PDB file of C-alpha atoms in Angstrom:
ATOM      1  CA  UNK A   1    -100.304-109.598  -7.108  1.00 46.00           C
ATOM      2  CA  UNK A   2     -98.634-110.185  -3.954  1.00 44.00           C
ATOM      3  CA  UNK A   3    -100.632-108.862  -0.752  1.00 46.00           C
ATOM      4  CA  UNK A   4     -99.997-105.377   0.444  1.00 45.00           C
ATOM      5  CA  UNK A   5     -97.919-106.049   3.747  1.00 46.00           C
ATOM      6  CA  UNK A   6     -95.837-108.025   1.358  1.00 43.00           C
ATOM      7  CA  UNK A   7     -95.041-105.131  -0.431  1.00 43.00           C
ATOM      8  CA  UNK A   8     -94.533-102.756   2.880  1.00 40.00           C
ATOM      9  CA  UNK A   9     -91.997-105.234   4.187  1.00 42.00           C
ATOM     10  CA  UNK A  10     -89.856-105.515   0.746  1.00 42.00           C
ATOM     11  CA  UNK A  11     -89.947-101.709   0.853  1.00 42.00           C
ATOM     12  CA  UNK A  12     -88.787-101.291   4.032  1.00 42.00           C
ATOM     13  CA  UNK A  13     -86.087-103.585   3.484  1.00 42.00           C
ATOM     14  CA  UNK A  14     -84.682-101.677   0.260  1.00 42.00           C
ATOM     15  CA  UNK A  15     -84.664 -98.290   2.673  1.00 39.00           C
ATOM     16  CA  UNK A  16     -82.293-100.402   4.906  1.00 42.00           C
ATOM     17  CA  UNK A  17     -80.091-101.289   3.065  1.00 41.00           C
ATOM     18  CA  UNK A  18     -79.538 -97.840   0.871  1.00 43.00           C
ATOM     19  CA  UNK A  19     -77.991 -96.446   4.325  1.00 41.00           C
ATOM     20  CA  UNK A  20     -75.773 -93.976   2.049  1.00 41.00           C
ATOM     21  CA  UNK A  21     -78.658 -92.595   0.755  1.00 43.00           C
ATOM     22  CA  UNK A  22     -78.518 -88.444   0.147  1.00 41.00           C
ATOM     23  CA  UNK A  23     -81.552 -88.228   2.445  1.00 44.00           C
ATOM     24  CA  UNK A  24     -79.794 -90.066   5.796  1.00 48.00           C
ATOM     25  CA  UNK A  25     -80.659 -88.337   8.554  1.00 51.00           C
ATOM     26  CA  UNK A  26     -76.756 -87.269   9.371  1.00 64.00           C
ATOM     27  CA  UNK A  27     -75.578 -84.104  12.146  1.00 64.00           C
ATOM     28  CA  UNK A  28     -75.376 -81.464   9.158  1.00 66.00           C
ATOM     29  CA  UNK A  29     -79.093 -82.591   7.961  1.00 62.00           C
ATOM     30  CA  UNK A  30     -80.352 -82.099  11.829  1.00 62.00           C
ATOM     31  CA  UNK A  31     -79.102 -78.591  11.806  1.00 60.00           C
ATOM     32  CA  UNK A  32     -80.504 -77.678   7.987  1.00 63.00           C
ATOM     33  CA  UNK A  33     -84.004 -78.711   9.566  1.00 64.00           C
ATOM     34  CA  UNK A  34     -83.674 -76.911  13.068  1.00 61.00           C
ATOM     35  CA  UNK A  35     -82.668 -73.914  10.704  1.00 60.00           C
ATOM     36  CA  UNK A  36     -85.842 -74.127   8.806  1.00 62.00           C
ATOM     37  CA  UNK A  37     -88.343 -74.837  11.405  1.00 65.00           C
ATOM     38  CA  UNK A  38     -86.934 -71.421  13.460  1.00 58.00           C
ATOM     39  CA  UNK A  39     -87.608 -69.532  10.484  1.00 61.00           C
ATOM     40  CA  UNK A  40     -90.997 -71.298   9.831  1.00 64.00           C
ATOM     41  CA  UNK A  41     -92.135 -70.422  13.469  1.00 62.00           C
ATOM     42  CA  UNK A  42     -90.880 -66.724  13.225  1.00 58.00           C
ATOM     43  CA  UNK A  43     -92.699 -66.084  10.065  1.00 60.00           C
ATOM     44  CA  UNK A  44     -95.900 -67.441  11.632  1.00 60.00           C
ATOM     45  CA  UNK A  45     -95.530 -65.277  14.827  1.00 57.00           C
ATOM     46  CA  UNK A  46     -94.558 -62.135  13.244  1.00 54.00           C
ATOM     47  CA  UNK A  47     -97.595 -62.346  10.210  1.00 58.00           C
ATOM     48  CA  UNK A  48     -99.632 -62.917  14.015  1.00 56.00           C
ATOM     49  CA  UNK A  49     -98.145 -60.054  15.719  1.00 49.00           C
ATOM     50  CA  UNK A  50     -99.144 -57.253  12.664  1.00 51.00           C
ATOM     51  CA  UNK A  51    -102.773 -59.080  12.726  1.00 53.00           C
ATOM     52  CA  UNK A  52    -103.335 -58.436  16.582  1.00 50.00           C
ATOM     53  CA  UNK A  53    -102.671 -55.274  17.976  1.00 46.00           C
ATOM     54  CA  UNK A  54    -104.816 -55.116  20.901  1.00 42.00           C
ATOM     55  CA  UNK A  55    -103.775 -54.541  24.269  1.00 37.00           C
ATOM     56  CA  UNK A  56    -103.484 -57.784  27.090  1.00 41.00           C
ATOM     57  CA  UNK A  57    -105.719 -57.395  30.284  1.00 43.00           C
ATOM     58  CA  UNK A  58    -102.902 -57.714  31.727  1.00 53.00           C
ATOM     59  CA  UNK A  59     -99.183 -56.680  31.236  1.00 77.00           C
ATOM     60  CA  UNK A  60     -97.412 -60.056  32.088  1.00 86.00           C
ATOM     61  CA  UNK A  61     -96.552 -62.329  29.437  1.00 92.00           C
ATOM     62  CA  UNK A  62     -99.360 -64.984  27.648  1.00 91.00           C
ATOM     63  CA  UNK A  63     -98.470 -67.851  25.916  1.00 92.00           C
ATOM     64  CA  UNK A  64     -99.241 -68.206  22.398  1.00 92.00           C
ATOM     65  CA  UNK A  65     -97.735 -70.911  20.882  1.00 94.00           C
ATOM     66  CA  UNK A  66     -95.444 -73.862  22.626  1.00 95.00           C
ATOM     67  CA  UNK A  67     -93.087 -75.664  19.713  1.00 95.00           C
ATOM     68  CA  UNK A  68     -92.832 -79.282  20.786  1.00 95.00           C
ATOM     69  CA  UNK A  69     -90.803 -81.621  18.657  1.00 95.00           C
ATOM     70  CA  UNK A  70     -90.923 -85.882  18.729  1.00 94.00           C
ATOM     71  CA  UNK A  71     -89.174 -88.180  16.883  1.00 92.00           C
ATOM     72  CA  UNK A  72     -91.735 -91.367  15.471  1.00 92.00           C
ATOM     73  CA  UNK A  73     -89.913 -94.705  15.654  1.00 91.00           C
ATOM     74  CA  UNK A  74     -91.687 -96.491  12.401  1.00 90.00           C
ATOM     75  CA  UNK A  75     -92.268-100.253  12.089  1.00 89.00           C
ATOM     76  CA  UNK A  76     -94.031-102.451   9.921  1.00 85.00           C
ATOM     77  CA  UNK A  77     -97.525-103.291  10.667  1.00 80.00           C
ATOM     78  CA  UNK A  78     -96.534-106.858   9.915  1.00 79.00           C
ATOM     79  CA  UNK A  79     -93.273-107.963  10.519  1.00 76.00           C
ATOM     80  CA  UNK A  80     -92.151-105.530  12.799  1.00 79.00           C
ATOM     81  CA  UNK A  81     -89.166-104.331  11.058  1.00 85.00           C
ATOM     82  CA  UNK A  82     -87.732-100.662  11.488  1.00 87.00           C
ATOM     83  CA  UNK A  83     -88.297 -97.825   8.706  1.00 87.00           C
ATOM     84  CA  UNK A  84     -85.805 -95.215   7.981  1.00 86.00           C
ATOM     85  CA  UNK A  85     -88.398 -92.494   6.377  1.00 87.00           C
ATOM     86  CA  UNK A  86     -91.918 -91.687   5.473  1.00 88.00           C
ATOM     87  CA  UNK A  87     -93.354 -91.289   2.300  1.00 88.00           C
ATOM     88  CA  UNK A  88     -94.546 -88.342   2.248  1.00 91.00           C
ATOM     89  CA  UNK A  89     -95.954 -87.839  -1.106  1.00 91.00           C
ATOM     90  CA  UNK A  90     -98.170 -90.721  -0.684  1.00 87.00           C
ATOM     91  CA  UNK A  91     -99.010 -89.126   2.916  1.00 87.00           C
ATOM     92  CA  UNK A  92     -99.640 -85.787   0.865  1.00 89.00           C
ATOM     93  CA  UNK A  93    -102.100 -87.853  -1.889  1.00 88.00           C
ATOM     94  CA  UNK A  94    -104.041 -89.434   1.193  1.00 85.00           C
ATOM     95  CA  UNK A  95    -104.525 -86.951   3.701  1.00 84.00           C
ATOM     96  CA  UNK A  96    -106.673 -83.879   4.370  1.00 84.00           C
ATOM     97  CA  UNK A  97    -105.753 -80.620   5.226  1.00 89.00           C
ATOM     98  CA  UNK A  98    -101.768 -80.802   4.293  1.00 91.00           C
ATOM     99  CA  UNK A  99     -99.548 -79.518   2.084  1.00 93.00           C
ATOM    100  CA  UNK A 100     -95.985 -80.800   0.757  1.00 93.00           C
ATOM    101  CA  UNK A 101     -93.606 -78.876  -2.207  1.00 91.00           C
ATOM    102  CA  UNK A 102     -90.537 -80.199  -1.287  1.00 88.00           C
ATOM    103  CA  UNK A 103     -88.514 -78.094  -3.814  1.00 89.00           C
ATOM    104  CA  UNK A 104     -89.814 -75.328  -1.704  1.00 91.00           C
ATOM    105  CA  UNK A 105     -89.665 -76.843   2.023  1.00 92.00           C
ATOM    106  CA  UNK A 106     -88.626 -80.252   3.143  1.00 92.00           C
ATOM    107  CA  UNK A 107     -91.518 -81.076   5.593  1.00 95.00           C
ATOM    108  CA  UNK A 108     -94.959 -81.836   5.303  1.00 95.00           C
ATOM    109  CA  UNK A 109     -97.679 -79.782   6.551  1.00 96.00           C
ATOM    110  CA  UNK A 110    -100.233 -80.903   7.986  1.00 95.00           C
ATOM    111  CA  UNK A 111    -103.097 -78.818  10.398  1.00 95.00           C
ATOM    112  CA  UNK A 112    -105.697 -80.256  12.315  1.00 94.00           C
ATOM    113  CA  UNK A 113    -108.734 -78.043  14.282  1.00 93.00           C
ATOM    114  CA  UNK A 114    -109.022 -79.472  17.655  1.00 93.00           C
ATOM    115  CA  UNK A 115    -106.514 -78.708  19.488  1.00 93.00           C
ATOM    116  CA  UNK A 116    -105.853 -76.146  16.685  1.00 94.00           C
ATOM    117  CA  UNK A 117    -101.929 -76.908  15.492  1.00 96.00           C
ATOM    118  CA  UNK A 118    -100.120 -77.680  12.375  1.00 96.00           C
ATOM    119  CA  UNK A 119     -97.420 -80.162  12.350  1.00 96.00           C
ATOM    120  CA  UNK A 120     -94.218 -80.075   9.886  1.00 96.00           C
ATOM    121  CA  UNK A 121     -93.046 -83.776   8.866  1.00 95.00           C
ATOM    122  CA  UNK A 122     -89.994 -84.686   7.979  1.00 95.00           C
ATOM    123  CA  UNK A 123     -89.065 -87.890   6.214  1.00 92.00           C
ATOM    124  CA  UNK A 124     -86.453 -89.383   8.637  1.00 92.00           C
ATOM    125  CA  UNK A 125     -89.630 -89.195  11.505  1.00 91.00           C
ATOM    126  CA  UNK A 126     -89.259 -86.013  12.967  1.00 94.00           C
ATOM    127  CA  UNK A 127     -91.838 -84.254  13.742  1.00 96.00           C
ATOM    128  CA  UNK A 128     -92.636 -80.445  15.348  1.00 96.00           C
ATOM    129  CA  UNK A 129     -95.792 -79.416  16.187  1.00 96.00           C
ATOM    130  CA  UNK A 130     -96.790 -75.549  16.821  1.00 95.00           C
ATOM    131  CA  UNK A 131     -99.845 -73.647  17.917  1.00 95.00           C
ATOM    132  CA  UNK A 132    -100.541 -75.821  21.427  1.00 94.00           C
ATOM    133  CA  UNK A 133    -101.025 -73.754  24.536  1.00 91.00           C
ATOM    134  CA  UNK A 134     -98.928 -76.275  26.342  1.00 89.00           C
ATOM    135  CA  UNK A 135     -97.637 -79.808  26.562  1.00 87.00           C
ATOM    136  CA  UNK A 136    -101.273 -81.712  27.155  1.00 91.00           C
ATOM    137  CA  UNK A 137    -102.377 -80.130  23.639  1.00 94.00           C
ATOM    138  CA  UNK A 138     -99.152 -80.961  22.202  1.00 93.00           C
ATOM    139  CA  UNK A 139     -99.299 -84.634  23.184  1.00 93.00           C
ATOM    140  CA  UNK A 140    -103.049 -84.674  22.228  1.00 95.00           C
ATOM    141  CA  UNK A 141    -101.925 -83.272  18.812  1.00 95.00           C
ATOM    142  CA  UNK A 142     -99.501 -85.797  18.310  1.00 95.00           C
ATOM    143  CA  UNK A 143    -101.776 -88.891  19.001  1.00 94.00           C
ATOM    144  CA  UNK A 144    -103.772 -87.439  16.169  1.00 94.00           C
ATOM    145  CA  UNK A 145    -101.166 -86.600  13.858  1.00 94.00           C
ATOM    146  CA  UNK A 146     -99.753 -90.373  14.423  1.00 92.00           C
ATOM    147  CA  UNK A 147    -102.936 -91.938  13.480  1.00 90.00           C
ATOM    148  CA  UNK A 148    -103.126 -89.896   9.812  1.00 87.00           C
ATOM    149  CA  UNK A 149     -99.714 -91.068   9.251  1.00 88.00           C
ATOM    150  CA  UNK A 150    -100.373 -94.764  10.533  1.00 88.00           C
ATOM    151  CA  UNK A 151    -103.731 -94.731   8.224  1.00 83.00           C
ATOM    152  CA  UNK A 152    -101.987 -93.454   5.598  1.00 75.00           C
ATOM    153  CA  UNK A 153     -98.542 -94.964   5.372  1.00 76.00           C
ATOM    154  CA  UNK A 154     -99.736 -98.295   6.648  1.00 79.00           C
ATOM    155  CA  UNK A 155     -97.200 -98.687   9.432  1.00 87.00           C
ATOM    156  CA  UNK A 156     -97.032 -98.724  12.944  1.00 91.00           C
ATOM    157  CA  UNK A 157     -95.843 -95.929  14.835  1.00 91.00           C
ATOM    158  CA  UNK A 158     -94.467 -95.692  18.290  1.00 92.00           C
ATOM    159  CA  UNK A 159     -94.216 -91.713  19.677  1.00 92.00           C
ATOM    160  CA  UNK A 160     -91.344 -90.846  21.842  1.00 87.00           C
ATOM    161  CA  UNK A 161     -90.957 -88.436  24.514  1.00 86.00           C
ATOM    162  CA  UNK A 162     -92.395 -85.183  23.547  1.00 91.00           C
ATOM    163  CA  UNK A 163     -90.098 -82.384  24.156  1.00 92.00           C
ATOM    164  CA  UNK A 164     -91.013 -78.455  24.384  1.00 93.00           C
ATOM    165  CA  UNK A 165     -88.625 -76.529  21.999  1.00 92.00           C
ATOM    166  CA  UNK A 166     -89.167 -73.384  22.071  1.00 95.00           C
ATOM    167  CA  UNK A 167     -92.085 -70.899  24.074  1.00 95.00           C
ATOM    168  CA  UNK A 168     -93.661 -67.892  22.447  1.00 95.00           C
ATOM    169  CA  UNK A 169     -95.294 -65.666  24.646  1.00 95.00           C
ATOM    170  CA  UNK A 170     -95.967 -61.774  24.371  1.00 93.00           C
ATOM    171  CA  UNK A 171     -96.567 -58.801  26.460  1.00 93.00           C
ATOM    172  CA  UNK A 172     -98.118 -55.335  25.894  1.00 90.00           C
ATOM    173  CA  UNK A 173     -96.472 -52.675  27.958  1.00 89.00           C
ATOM    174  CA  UNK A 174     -98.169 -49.647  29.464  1.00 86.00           C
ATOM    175  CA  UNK A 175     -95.871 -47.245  27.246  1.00 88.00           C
ATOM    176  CA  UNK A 176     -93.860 -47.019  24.282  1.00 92.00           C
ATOM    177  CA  UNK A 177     -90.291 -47.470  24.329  1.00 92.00           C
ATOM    178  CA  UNK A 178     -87.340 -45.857  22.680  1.00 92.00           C
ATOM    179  CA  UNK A 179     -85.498 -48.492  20.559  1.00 93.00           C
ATOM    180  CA  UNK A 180     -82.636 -46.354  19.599  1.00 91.00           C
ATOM    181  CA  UNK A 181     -81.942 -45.732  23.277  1.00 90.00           C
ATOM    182  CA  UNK A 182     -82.086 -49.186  24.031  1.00 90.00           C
ATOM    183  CA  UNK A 183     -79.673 -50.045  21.446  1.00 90.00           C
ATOM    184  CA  UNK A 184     -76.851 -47.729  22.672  1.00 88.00           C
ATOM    185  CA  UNK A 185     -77.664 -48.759  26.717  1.00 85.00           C
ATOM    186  CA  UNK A 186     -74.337 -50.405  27.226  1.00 79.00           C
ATOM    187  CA  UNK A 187     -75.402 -51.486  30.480  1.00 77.00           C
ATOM    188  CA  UNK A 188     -77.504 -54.395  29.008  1.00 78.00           C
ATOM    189  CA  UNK A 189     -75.499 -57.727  28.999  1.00 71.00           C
ATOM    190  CA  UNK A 190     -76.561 -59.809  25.628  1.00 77.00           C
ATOM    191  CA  UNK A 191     -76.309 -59.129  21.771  1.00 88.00           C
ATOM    192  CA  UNK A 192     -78.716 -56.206  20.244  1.00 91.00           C
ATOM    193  CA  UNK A 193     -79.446 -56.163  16.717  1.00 92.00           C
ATOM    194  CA  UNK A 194     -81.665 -53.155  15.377  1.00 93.00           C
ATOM    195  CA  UNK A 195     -82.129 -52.418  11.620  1.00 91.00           C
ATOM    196  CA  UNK A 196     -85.747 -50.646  11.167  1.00 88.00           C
ATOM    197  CA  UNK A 197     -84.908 -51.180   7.359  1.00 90.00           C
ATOM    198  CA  UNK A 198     -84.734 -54.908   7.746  1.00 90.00           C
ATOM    199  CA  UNK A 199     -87.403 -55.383  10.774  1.00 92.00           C
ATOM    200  CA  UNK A 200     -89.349 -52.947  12.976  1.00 92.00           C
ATOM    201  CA  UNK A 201     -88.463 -54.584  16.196  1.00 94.00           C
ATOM    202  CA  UNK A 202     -85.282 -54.886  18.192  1.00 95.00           C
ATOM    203  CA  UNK A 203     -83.905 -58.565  18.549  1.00 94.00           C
ATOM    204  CA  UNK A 204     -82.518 -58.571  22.624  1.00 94.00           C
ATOM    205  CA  UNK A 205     -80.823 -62.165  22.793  1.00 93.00           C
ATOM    206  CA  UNK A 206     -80.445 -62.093  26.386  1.00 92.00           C
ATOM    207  CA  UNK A 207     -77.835 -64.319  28.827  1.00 90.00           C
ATOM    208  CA  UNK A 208     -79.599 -65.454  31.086  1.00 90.00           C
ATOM    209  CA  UNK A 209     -82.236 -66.643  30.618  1.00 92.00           C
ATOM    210  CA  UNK A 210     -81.007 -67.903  27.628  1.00 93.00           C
ATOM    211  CA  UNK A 211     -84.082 -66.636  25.111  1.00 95.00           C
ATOM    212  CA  UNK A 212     -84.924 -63.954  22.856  1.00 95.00           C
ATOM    213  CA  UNK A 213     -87.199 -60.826  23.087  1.00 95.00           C
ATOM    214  CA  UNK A 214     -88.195 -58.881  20.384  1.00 95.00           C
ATOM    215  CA  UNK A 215     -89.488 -55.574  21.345  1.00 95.00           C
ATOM    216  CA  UNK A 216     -91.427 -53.213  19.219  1.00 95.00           C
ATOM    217  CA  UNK A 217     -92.005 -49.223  19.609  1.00 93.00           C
ATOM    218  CA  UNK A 218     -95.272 -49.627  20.803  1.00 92.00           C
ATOM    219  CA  UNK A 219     -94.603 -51.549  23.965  1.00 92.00           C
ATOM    220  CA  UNK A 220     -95.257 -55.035  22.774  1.00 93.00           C
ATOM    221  CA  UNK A 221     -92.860 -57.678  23.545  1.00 95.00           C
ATOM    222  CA  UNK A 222     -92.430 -61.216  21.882  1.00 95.00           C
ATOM    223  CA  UNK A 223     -90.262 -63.629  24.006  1.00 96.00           C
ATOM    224  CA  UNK A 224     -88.951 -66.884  22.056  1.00 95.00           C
ATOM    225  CA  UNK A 225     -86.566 -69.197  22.512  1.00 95.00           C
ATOM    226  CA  UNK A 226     -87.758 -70.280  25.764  1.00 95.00           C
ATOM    227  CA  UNK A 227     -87.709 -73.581  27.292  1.00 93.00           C
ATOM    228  CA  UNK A 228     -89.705 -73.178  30.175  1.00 92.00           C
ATOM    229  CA  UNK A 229     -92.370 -70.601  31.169  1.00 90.00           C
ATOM    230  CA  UNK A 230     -90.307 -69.489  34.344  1.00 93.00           C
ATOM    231  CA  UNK A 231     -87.526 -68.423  32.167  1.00 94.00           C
ATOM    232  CA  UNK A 232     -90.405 -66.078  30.464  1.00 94.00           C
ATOM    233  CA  UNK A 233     -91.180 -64.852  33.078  1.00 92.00           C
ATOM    234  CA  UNK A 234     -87.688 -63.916  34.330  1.00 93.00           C
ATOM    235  CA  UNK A 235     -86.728 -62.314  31.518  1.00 93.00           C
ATOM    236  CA  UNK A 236     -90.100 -60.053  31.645  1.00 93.00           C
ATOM    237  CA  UNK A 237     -88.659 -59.064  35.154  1.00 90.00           C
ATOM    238  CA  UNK A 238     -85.666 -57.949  34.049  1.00 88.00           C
ATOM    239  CA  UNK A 239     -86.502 -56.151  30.831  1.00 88.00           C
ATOM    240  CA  UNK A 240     -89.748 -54.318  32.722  1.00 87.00           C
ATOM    241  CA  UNK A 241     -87.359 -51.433  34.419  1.00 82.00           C
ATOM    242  CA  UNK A 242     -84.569 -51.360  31.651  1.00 85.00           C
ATOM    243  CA  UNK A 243     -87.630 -50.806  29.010  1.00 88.00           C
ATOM    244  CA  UNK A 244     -88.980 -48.447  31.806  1.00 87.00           C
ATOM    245  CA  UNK A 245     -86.160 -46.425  31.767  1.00 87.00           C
ATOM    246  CA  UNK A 246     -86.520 -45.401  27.983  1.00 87.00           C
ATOM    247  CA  UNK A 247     -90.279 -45.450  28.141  1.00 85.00           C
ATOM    248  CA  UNK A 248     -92.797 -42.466  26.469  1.00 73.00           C
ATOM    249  CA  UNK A 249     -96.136 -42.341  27.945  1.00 63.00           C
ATOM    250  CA  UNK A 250     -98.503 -42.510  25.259  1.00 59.00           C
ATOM    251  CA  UNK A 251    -100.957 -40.005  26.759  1.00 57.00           C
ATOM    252  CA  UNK A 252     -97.734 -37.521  27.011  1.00 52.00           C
ATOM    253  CA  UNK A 253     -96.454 -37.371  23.642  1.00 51.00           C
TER     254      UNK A 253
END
């Protein structure tokens, strides 16, 4: 049996040549996986916004969770020569705490405690990392993530620059706010979307800053989409007197 490097290589060479393969990384495959890592982040917010209800110390926005997203240029240990994608049902077989259905999602998952985050894989070496508090966790995350895969896949990995995605960060008013009202305000520049039947919160995809806030009856406030915490906290500036302005004092029902 021929050593095990000897077999990485041959592989590796096979994935380069099958360059029309259905899994190349093309332009319409980038935009399928931005599509379903949004929706993967927005269904892990919003099952954390109906656990925690309790009001902030303070009414300006907190960061929860900072979406950072690096592509892993993969070698052979050995000879050095480029991969095109992991394998990640041999990652899935060989690693702890991870999970990977890929008729049901086309990443791997994969958490780790400290910092606490989850990463989704892809096979062309993408990778997006959520629940960091900011970019030193997120690069810390991904020096960990990089070693299960190295460990695992037998192949050396090289981690580009690390950019933020997307910032969540939420705020808990003093007073509940009329949604209808807000919907009709034809003074507010951005697209509104409200359908209590579909989701309890209005979506506000606002201009400028270019993000969107998500704000609930109660007073609470989810800003996403953000690049940047200054554009968070622009946007809380402007929405504090429009949300002001069809506010209900709680104690004056």
């Amino acid at each position: 049996m021929p050593p095990e490097n000897t077999q990485i290589s041959k592989k590796s060479k096979h994935i380069k040549k099958n360059k029309t393969d259905v899994h190349e990384y093309t332009e319409e495959k980038k935009k399928e996986i931005d599509r379903v890592i949004f929706c993967y982040v927005f269904q892990q917010e919003y099952q954390q916004i109906k656990k925690n209800n309790s009001l902030q110390e303070t009414y300006e926005p907190k960061i929860q969770n900072v979406v950072s997203t690096v592509i892993l240029k993969m070698k052979t240990k050995t000879g050095g020569e480029e991969i095109d994608k992991l394998d990640l049902d041999n990652l899935a077989h060989t690693s702890q705490n991870c999970e990977y259905k890929k008729s049901r999602f086309p990443a791997l998952i994969q958490r780790i405690k400290e910092p606490k985050s989850t990463a989704l894989i892809f096979e062309a070496g993408k990778m997006v990392i959520t629940g960091t508090k900011g970019q030193i966790e997120a690069e810390e995350a991904a020096r960990k993530f990089k070693k299960q895969i190295e460990k695992n896949n037998r192949i050396s990995i090289e981690i580009g620059d690390i950019q933020t995605s997307n910032i969540v960060a939420n705020s808990q008013l003093p007073y509940e706010v009329n949604l209808l009202k807000i919907h009709d305000d034809r003074s507010l520049q951005g697209s509104i979307s409200y359908d209590r039947s579909a989701f309890p919160g209005l979506i506000y995809k606002m201009q400028n800053p270019k993000l969107a806030a998500l704000i609930f009856y109660s007073g609470k406030i989810v800003f996403t989409g953000a690049k940047n915490e200054t554009q968070i906290k622009d946007a809380y500036c402007q929405l504090f007197n429009i949300l002001k302005k069809h506010s209900q004092d709680k104690n004056n029902k």
